[in-house]
Structure formats: structure tokens, C-alpha cells
Amino acid sequence: MSSREQNTGAQGTWRVKVGLAQMLKGGVIMDVTTPEQAKIAEEAGAVAVMALERVPADIRAAGGVARMADPTVITRIMEAVTIPVMAKARIGHFVEAQILEALGADYIDESEVLTPADEEHHINKNKFKVPFVCGARNLGEALRRIGEGAAMVRTKGEPGTGNVVEAVRHMRTVMDEVRKLQTLDEDELMAEAKNLGAPAELLTEVKKLGRLPVVNFSAGGIATPADAALMMQLGADGIFVGSGIFKSKNPAARAKAIVLATTHYNDPKVLAEVSKDLGEAMPGIEISKINQAEMMQTRGW
Amino acid sequence: MAPRVGVLDLQGDVSEHVEALQRAGAEAVRIKRVEQLADLDGLVIPGGESTAIGKLMTHYGFMEAIPRQAARGMGVYGTCAGLILVATEVEGSDQPRLGLMDMVAKRNAFGRQVDSFEADLDIPELGPEPMPAVFIRAPYVGSVGKGVKVLAKVGEKIVMAASGKHLVTAFHPELTEDARVHRYFVERLRKS
């Protein structure tokens, strides 16, 4: 029995970053603000939690500048659960990201839910050992983020609304654009790269794979088991639920039901069963009632 | 005939294992419900979150059904989260498990995600070429009991072991192009 190894441990590699997202597939990542909520999420079968000071619905209600959570909040949540803990940094705020990496967060979400710190540049995520997830509304945006080093994508919805319509719009857009790429001739890829504003080599890869080169979850506005299954059937690899759980009447039951619905997203009988007796969902917001300036999804480019 | 191998499809990197099994010459099927276990020669428990997969397994009756099928000759291969679920004991935890291999699993034993790593392992059973291994918030095997053969280590930490038709790896061969670990599992299913 030999224990001699050639490559004795390369950390923070692309494969290791993308790999953690692959392990989360078919699962639900839940927003939590306290260690107690984190335990409820873990007990319900969440694959990871997003440690926050406030869920998006409360950020939306409070207004003002939303920033990275207090490190104490994140550390206490990390101590409470054994599943991975993610945390949000503002778009372009690479120092918040450095702090989250130093804290030992397992994934950083460079998120439009927080107030952007840079209106032009996102974080250069290739410089970090910790992996990043970023939001996208279309294929070009997704590939620009991957080009900057994002190892996981989430198609954006409109956070904190309990309204799934924007998540559906953007998942359909990304899937349509991936399908369209399959029909293009190789000679046409550079023009399409120009058109999408995305790196040509990533377009070549998407055409070859028939999908994004990283795991793609759905986020923003998912409030029911049926919403989660809808996004899975549209092609999501997994689900982020923000306000949808802890803004509902019975978080533990709803969390578990969304987990079961994500596993059995293609089985309407299971979906019917798990949708029973969950109590009231979070109150929803009609998108057209939101002031354009308060839209979160349009942050980032 | 190619062995029929299921991949437990509750949560985790299922499609990667399906592809790796196909490269290794098996017929791969996704397993969502207990009834589907009946005609399998082998079952892969993929990488994922062991607490999440464990809760779903308990909820749907897999904790009883898998050992029952294993007693009838089905081999089980657990990667990472799967390693934890196959063990008889998980250090510091009473989380549900199958107890198919007599060993103690240690969770997140290499650290958090920033400590995740890639390494080339010498695994004599797989031939002289080093095996590229990806460790993601990986567990390892603290100690093994009777009938469990240690196949690979990182330093003093056991990261691959087998017992009868059962196999565990702390790393993820399904994230590489190298199908030797899956082939090793599939070939042993033929010998029954």
C-alpha cells in the first residue's frame, strides 16, 4: 500500500470550484439570518444555506444601502450547521469578498440583492480560492460572469417578491439562447460572441456541451413547491429560495416540501402530495407595481 | 451482458456518474424510487450533501431497501457523501446511514471549501498510472474493520476502500475523464 502522491494538493482549482456546485445539484439553497433558521434549513434537507443579515423581502422594504452581512452573523451560522455556508458580497466589492474568503465561507454570491459597489466592473473572481456564484438574465451575462471566474450561475428572478415570473423569463431566455447556439455554424460563433458580448471560447464550449459550462440554479421569487418544480422542469440544476421560506407561515414544513418537490420535480403526484397543508405562502408583489429604480435584477450587466 | 447499475437520483452529481458508468461499460439508470432497486446489479450513491441525501433516503425508505438488496448481492459504490452513507459509523454524528462497510467515516475532514484540493493518487489496484483525484469538502475513513481492504491513502488518511462488492472513495472520479474507478466497481459486479 503506497501513500506517495505526485500532485499533493492543488487548492482553489477550477475543477474544485465548479465541483462543489456539481455536488449541490438537485438541491435547495436557503436564505437564513440566524443559526436557528440555519438548523431548520439543514433539518429540512437544504444542501447549503446563504447567510444574510436580512432576507431580500426585508432588504426591499428597508431600502437604503444593503451591504455584506456582519461577520458575526456568518460565523455563527457556520458554527451551527455542517452543510456549506454561502454569503453575499456587493457587485464589484472585492474587499467584501476578501473578508468572506478569510471567514471561510464556502461560496460567495456576488449579488444584485445588495447595493452594487461598482457600476462598471464585477469582481475578478479568478483571483480567489473560494468559488463564486453570480446572477444572469441571459446567456451573454452568464458567460461574462464565467469569464470573470464565476464557477456557478443562477438565473435571476426579482428577489423578495414571491413572484416567479422573472425567474421563468430569464431561465427561458438562457435556455433559448443555448439552443440557438446549437443551430449556428462554427463560422458564425464570433459574430454571435460580439452580439452577446461574451468570450468566443466560452460560446464554443456551450455549443459543444449543449449547456452552460457550469451548474445553473434558479433564484428570485420562488415561493412554493410548484414554483421550484417549474424551474427544474425548465432546466434549472437546483433552486435558491430567499424570502420564500422564512417569510411564510410555516417555514419548516414549506422548506421540506420545496426540497421534496425539487427532487421529484417531474412527478405531479408527489408534487400534489407535498403541496398540501403548508399554510400561507409569503405575500407576493406584482412586478409592474415595483418602481423601475427599485428593481434588483437590472443591477450588474 | 453489461451490468445494470443505478445512480441514486435524490440529490447530487447524478449525471456525472451516469456518464462515468457508461464509459466503464455499464448500463446506467437513474433511481428515484425504492421499487426501481429490484433488478440492479449495483448502485452508486453520488457526491452531494450527505445530510440532504440521508434525509431523502430515510423519507423514501431507501435506508431499509438498499441493505435488503445488498444482502441479495447488489454492490454499492459511495463517493464522498456516499462514503459517509455507506459506513457503519460517522464520527460525532448520529445521522442515518446504511452500515454496509465496517468503517468509521469522518465528515468534512479535510476542512471547508477553501481547503478542497486535487491530487494524483497511487492506487496499485488500478495500475501504475496515478489516478487524478478531486476532493471537495471531502470526508475520509478514520479506521476500517474486518473484511475492508484499504486501496488508497492521502498521507495517513484512507480515501478509498472496498469490501466484497462494495466500494467507497472520498474523492470524485466522476469529475475526471479517468473511468478506472468506475470500471473497477463494474467489473466486480460481473463476478457473481
mmCIF file with all atom_site columns, C-alpha atoms in Angstrom, chain A residues 1-17 19-20 22-27 42-48 78 81-85 101 104-107 129-131 256 259-260 262-265 267 270 274, chain B residues 9-16 32-33 46-49 51-52 55-56 59-60 80 107-108 112-124 130-137 150-156 172 174-177:
data_model
loop_
_atom_site.group_PDB
_atom_site.id
_atom_site.type_symbol
_atom_site.label_atom_id
_atom_site.label_alt_id
_atom_site.label_comp_id
_atom_site.label_asym_id
_atom_site.label_entity_id
_atom_site.label_seq_id
_atom_site.pdbx_PDB_ins_code
_atom_site.Cartn_x
_atom_site.Cartn_y
_atom_site.Cartn_z
_atom_site.occupancy
_atom_site.B_iso_or_equiv
_atom_site.pdbx_formal_charge
_atom_site.auth_seq_id
_atom_site.auth_comp_id
_atom_site.auth_asym_id
_atom_site.auth_atom_id
_atom_site.pdbx_PDB_model_num
ATOM 1   C CA . MET A 1 1   ? 0.000   0.000  0.000   1.00 0.00 ? 1   MET A CA 1
ATOM 2   C CA . SER A 1 2   ? 1.610   3.218  -1.150  1.00 0.00 ? 2   SER A CA 1
ATOM 3   C CA . SER A 1 3   ? 0.616   6.653  0.032   1.00 0.00 ? 3   SER A CA 1
ATOM 4   C CA . ARG A 1 4   ? 3.030   8.551  -2.195  1.00 0.00 ? 4   ARG A CA 1
ATOM 5   C CA . GLU A 1 5   ? 1.235   11.111 -4.340  1.00 0.00 ? 5   GLU A CA 1
ATOM 6   C CA . GLN A 1 6   ? 2.506   13.175 -7.264  1.00 0.00 ? 6   GLN A CA 1
ATOM 7   C CA . ASN A 1 7   ? 0.217   16.196 -7.136  1.00 0.00 ? 7   ASN A CA 1
ATOM 8   C CA . THR A 1 8   ? -0.072  16.580 -3.395  1.00 0.00 ? 8   THR A CA 1
ATOM 9   C CA . GLY A 1 9   ? -2.836  19.098 -3.265  1.00 0.00 ? 9   GLY A CA 1
ATOM 10  C CA . ALA A 1 10  ? -3.666  21.948 -5.621  1.00 0.00 ? 10  ALA A CA 1
ATOM 11  C CA . GLN A 1 11  ? -6.292  24.115 -3.905  1.00 0.00 ? 11  GLN A CA 1
ATOM 12  C CA . GLY A 1 12  ? -8.753  26.562 -5.421  1.00 0.00 ? 12  GLY A CA 1
ATOM 13  C CA . THR A 1 13  ? -8.547  24.949 -8.886  1.00 0.00 ? 13  THR A CA 1
ATOM 14  C CA . TRP A 1 14  ? -11.324 25.434 -11.444 1.00 0.00 ? 14  TRP A CA 1
ATOM 15  C CA . ARG A 1 15  ? -12.347 21.771 -11.066 1.00 0.00 ? 15  ARG A CA 1
ATOM 16  C CA . VAL A 1 16  ? -12.633 22.088 -7.294  1.00 0.00 ? 16  VAL A CA 1
ATOM 17  C CA . LYS A 1 17  ? -14.668 25.315 -7.580  1.00 0.00 ? 17  LYS A CA 1
ATOM 18  C CA . GLY A 1 19  ? -17.117 20.654 -8.433  1.00 0.00 ? 19  GLY A CA 1
ATOM 19  C CA . LEU A 1 20  ? -18.766 21.954 -5.264  1.00 0.00 ? 20  LEU A CA 1
ATOM 20  C CA . GLN A 1 22  ? -21.962 19.990 -9.069  1.00 0.00 ? 22  GLN A CA 1
ATOM 21  C CA . MET A 1 23  ? -22.396 18.403 -5.626  1.00 0.00 ? 23  MET A CA 1
ATOM 22  C CA . LEU A 1 24  ? -25.261 20.820 -4.897  1.00 0.00 ? 24  LEU A CA 1
ATOM 23  C CA . LYS A 1 25  ? -27.267 19.818 -7.988  1.00 0.00 ? 25  LYS A CA 1
ATOM 24  C CA . GLY A 1 26  ? -30.849 18.729 -7.478  1.00 0.00 ? 26  GLY A CA 1
ATOM 25  C CA . GLY A 1 27  ? -30.844 20.550 -4.156  1.00 0.00 ? 27  GLY A CA 1
ATOM 26  C CA . GLU A 1 42  ? -30.499 21.797 7.351   1.00 0.00 ? 42  GLU A CA 1
ATOM 27  C CA . GLU A 1 43  ? -33.132 19.656 9.040   1.00 0.00 ? 43  GLU A CA 1
ATOM 28  C CA . ALA A 1 44  ? -35.452 20.186 6.069   1.00 0.00 ? 44  ALA A CA 1
ATOM 29  C CA . GLY A 1 45  ? -32.777 18.861 3.709   1.00 0.00 ? 45  GLY A CA 1
ATOM 30  C CA . ALA A 1 46  ? -31.195 22.053 2.324   1.00 0.00 ? 46  ALA A CA 1
ATOM 31  C CA . VAL A 1 47  ? -27.877 21.394 0.519   1.00 0.00 ? 47  VAL A CA 1
ATOM 32  C CA . ALA A 1 48  ? -26.466 24.757 1.642   1.00 0.00 ? 48  ALA A CA 1
ATOM 33  C CA . MET A 1 78  ? -21.116 28.401 10.040  1.00 0.00 ? 78  MET A CA 1
ATOM 34  C CA . VAL A 1 81  ? -24.555 23.630 10.569  1.00 0.00 ? 81  VAL A CA 1
ATOM 35  C CA . THR A 1 82  ? -22.345 21.119 8.732   1.00 0.00 ? 82  THR A CA 1
ATOM 36  C CA . ILE A 1 83  ? -23.686 21.905 5.238   1.00 0.00 ? 83  ILE A CA 1
ATOM 37  C CA . PRO A 1 84  ? -21.883 24.539 3.114   1.00 0.00 ? 84  PRO A CA 1
ATOM 38  C CA . VAL A 1 85  ? -22.445 28.181 4.046   1.00 0.00 ? 85  VAL A CA 1
ATOM 39  C CA . GLU A 1 101 ? -12.947 34.255 1.963   1.00 0.00 ? 101 GLU A CA 1
ATOM 40  C CA . GLY A 1 104 ? -14.054 30.583 5.459   1.00 0.00 ? 104 GLY A CA 1
ATOM 41  C CA . ALA A 1 105 ? -17.349 30.974 3.576   1.00 0.00 ? 105 ALA A CA 1
ATOM 42  C CA . ASP A 1 106 ? -17.753 28.030 1.186   1.00 0.00 ? 106 ASP A CA 1
ATOM 43  C CA . TYR A 1 107 ? -19.184 30.049 -1.722  1.00 0.00 ? 107 TYR A CA 1
ATOM 44  C CA . LYS A 1 129 ? -9.515  30.464 -3.961  1.00 0.00 ? 129 LYS A CA 1
ATOM 45  C CA . VAL A 1 130 ? -13.140 30.460 -2.821  1.00 0.00 ? 130 VAL A CA 1
ATOM 46  C CA . PRO A 1 131 ? -15.690 29.850 -5.610  1.00 0.00 ? 131 PRO A CA 1
ATOM 47  C CA . LYS A 1 256 ? -39.120 20.373 3.449   1.00 0.00 ? 256 LYS A CA 1
ATOM 48  C CA . VAL A 1 259 ? -36.819 20.056 -1.056  1.00 0.00 ? 259 VAL A CA 1
ATOM 49  C CA . LEU A 1 260 ? -39.074 17.098 -1.920  1.00 0.00 ? 260 LEU A CA 1
ATOM 50  C CA . THR A 1 262 ? -37.043 19.718 -6.227  1.00 0.00 ? 262 THR A CA 1
ATOM 51  C CA . THR A 1 263 ? -36.102 16.012 -6.071  1.00 0.00 ? 263 THR A CA 1
ATOM 52  C CA . HIS A 1 264 ? -39.363 14.809 -7.662  1.00 0.00 ? 264 HIS A CA 1
ATOM 53  C CA . TYR A 1 265 ? -39.909 17.805 -9.945  1.00 0.00 ? 265 TYR A CA 1
ATOM 54  C CA . ASP A 1 267 ? -43.747 13.656 -10.686 1.00 0.00 ? 267 ASP A CA 1
ATOM 55  C CA . VAL A 1 270 ? -45.563 13.751 -5.454  1.00 0.00 ? 270 VAL A CA 1
ATOM 56  C CA . VAL A 1 274 ? -46.086 17.813 -0.830  1.00 0.00 ? 274 VAL A CA 1
ATOM 57  C CA . ASP B 2 9   ? -31.077 10.287 -8.044  1.00 0.00 ? 9   ASP B CA 1
ATOM 58  C CA . LEU B 2 10  ? -32.269 12.184 -4.970  1.00 0.00 ? 10  LEU B CA 1
ATOM 59  C CA . GLN B 2 11  ? -29.618 14.931 -4.950  1.00 0.00 ? 11  GLN B CA 1
ATOM 60  C CA . GLY B 2 12  ? -26.025 15.317 -6.062  1.00 0.00 ? 12  GLY B CA 1
ATOM 61  C CA . ASP B 2 13  ? -23.833 14.859 -9.146  1.00 0.00 ? 13  ASP B CA 1
ATOM 62  C CA . VAL B 2 14  ? -26.009 12.189 -10.748 1.00 0.00 ? 14  VAL B CA 1
ATOM 63  C CA . SER B 2 15  ? -25.426 12.893 -14.453 1.00 0.00 ? 15  SER B CA 1
ATOM 64  C CA . GLU B 2 16  ? -21.633 12.796 -13.976 1.00 0.00 ? 16  GLU B CA 1
ATOM 65  C CA . LYS B 2 32  ? -35.770 7.884  -7.872  1.00 0.00 ? 32  LYS B CA 1
ATOM 66  C CA . ARG B 2 33  ? -37.880 5.310  -6.042  1.00 0.00 ? 33  ARG B CA 1
ATOM 67  C CA . PRO B 2 46  ? -23.258 10.017 -5.703  1.00 0.00 ? 46  PRO B CA 1
ATOM 68  C CA . GLY B 2 47  ? -21.486 13.016 -4.288  1.00 0.00 ? 47  GLY B CA 1
ATOM 69  C CA . GLY B 2 48  ? -23.765 15.608 -2.770  1.00 0.00 ? 48  GLY B CA 1
ATOM 70  C CA . GLU B 2 49  ? -24.675 16.739 0.714   1.00 0.00 ? 49  GLU B CA 1
ATOM 71  C CA . THR B 2 51  ? -27.338 15.189 5.335   1.00 0.00 ? 51  THR B CA 1
ATOM 72  C CA . ALA B 2 52  ? -29.703 16.123 2.484   1.00 0.00 ? 52  ALA B CA 1
ATOM 73  C CA . LYS B 2 55  ? -32.895 12.677 4.898   1.00 0.00 ? 55  LYS B CA 1
ATOM 74  C CA . LEU B 2 56  ? -34.382 11.952 1.484   1.00 0.00 ? 56  LEU B CA 1
ATOM 75  C CA . HIS B 2 59  ? -38.091 9.719  3.895   1.00 0.00 ? 59  HIS B CA 1
ATOM 76  C CA . TYR B 2 60  ? -38.489 7.359  0.917   1.00 0.00 ? 60  TYR B CA 1
ATOM 77  C CA . CYS B 2 80  ? -17.842 11.421 -0.839  1.00 0.00 ? 80  CYS B CA 1
ATOM 78  C CA . ARG B 2 107 ? -17.107 14.262 7.711   1.00 0.00 ? 107 ARG B CA 1
ATOM 79  C CA . ASN B 2 108 ? -15.600 17.431 6.146   1.00 0.00 ? 108 ASN B CA 1
ATOM 80  C CA . ARG B 2 112 ? -14.035 23.753 4.354   1.00 0.00 ? 112 ARG B CA 1
ATOM 81  C CA . GLN B 2 113 ? -14.307 24.533 0.628   1.00 0.00 ? 113 GLN B CA 1
ATOM 82  C CA . VAL B 2 114 ? -11.145 26.694 0.535   1.00 0.00 ? 114 VAL B CA 1
ATOM 83  C CA . ASP B 2 115 ? -9.259  23.544 1.641   1.00 0.00 ? 115 ASP B CA 1
ATOM 84  C CA . SER B 2 116 ? -10.722 21.401 -1.173  1.00 0.00 ? 116 SER B CA 1
ATOM 85  C CA . PHE B 2 117 ? -7.975  20.109 -3.476  1.00 0.00 ? 117 PHE B CA 1
ATOM 86  C CA . GLU B 2 118 ? -6.854  17.957 -6.378  1.00 0.00 ? 118 GLU B CA 1
ATOM 87  C CA . ALA B 2 119 ? -4.137  15.333 -6.040  1.00 0.00 ? 119 ALA B CA 1
ATOM 88  C CA . ASP B 2 120 ? -2.721  12.431 -8.064  1.00 0.00 ? 120 ASP B CA 1
ATOM 89  C CA . LEU B 2 121 ? -3.007  9.177  -6.140  1.00 0.00 ? 121 LEU B CA 1
ATOM 90  C CA . ASP B 2 122 ? -1.088  5.932  -6.473  1.00 0.00 ? 122 ASP B CA 1
ATOM 91  C CA . ILE B 2 123 ? -3.670  3.169  -6.493  1.00 0.00 ? 123 ILE B CA 1
ATOM 92  C CA . PRO B 2 124 ? -1.883  -0.132 -7.271  1.00 0.00 ? 124 PRO B CA 1
ATOM 93  C CA . PRO B 2 130 ? -1.530  7.814  -10.997 1.00 0.00 ? 130 PRO B CA 1
ATOM 94  C CA . MET B 2 131 ? -5.256  8.484  -10.540 1.00 0.00 ? 131 MET B CA 1
ATOM 95  C CA . PRO B 2 132 ? -6.331  12.148 -10.709 1.00 0.00 ? 132 PRO B CA 1
ATOM 96  C CA . ALA B 2 133 ? -8.496  12.705 -7.635  1.00 0.00 ? 133 ALA B CA 1
ATOM 97  C CA . VAL B 2 134 ? -10.745 15.663 -6.791  1.00 0.00 ? 134 VAL B CA 1
ATOM 98  C CA . PHE B 2 135 ? -11.520 16.179 -3.090  1.00 0.00 ? 135 PHE B CA 1
ATOM 99  C CA . ILE B 2 136 ? -14.423 18.539 -2.303  1.00 0.00 ? 136 ILE B CA 1
ATOM 100 C CA . ARG B 2 137 ? -15.174 19.198 1.361   1.00 0.00 ? 137 ARG B CA 1
ATOM 101 C CA . VAL B 2 150 ? -7.746  -0.169 2.074   1.00 0.00 ? 150 VAL B CA 1
ATOM 102 C CA . LEU B 2 151 ? -6.973  0.800  -1.547  1.00 0.00 ? 151 LEU B CA 1
ATOM 103 C CA . ALA B 2 152 ? -5.659  4.366  -1.330  1.00 0.00 ? 152 ALA B CA 1
ATOM 104 C CA . LYS B 2 153 ? -4.482  6.937  1.188   1.00 0.00 ? 153 LYS B CA 1
ATOM 105 C CA . VAL B 2 154 ? -3.582  10.620 1.290   1.00 0.00 ? 154 VAL B CA 1
ATOM 106 C CA . GLY B 2 155 ? -0.830  10.727 3.874   1.00 0.00 ? 155 GLY B CA 1
ATOM 107 C CA . GLU B 2 156 ? -2.250  8.527  6.624   1.00 0.00 ? 156 GLU B CA 1
ATOM 108 C CA . HIS B 2 172 ? -14.778 12.151 -7.199  1.00 0.00 ? 172 HIS B CA 1
ATOM 109 C CA . GLU B 2 174 ? -16.767 11.082 -11.956 1.00 0.00 ? 174 GLU B CA 1
ATOM 110 C CA . LEU B 2 175 ? -15.412 14.641 -12.247 1.00 0.00 ? 175 LEU B CA 1
ATOM 111 C CA . THR B 2 176 ? -12.448 13.421 -14.313 1.00 0.00 ? 176 THR B CA 1
ATOM 112 C CA . GLU B 2 177 ? -12.190 11.597 -17.646 1.00 0.00 ? 177 GLU B CA 1
#
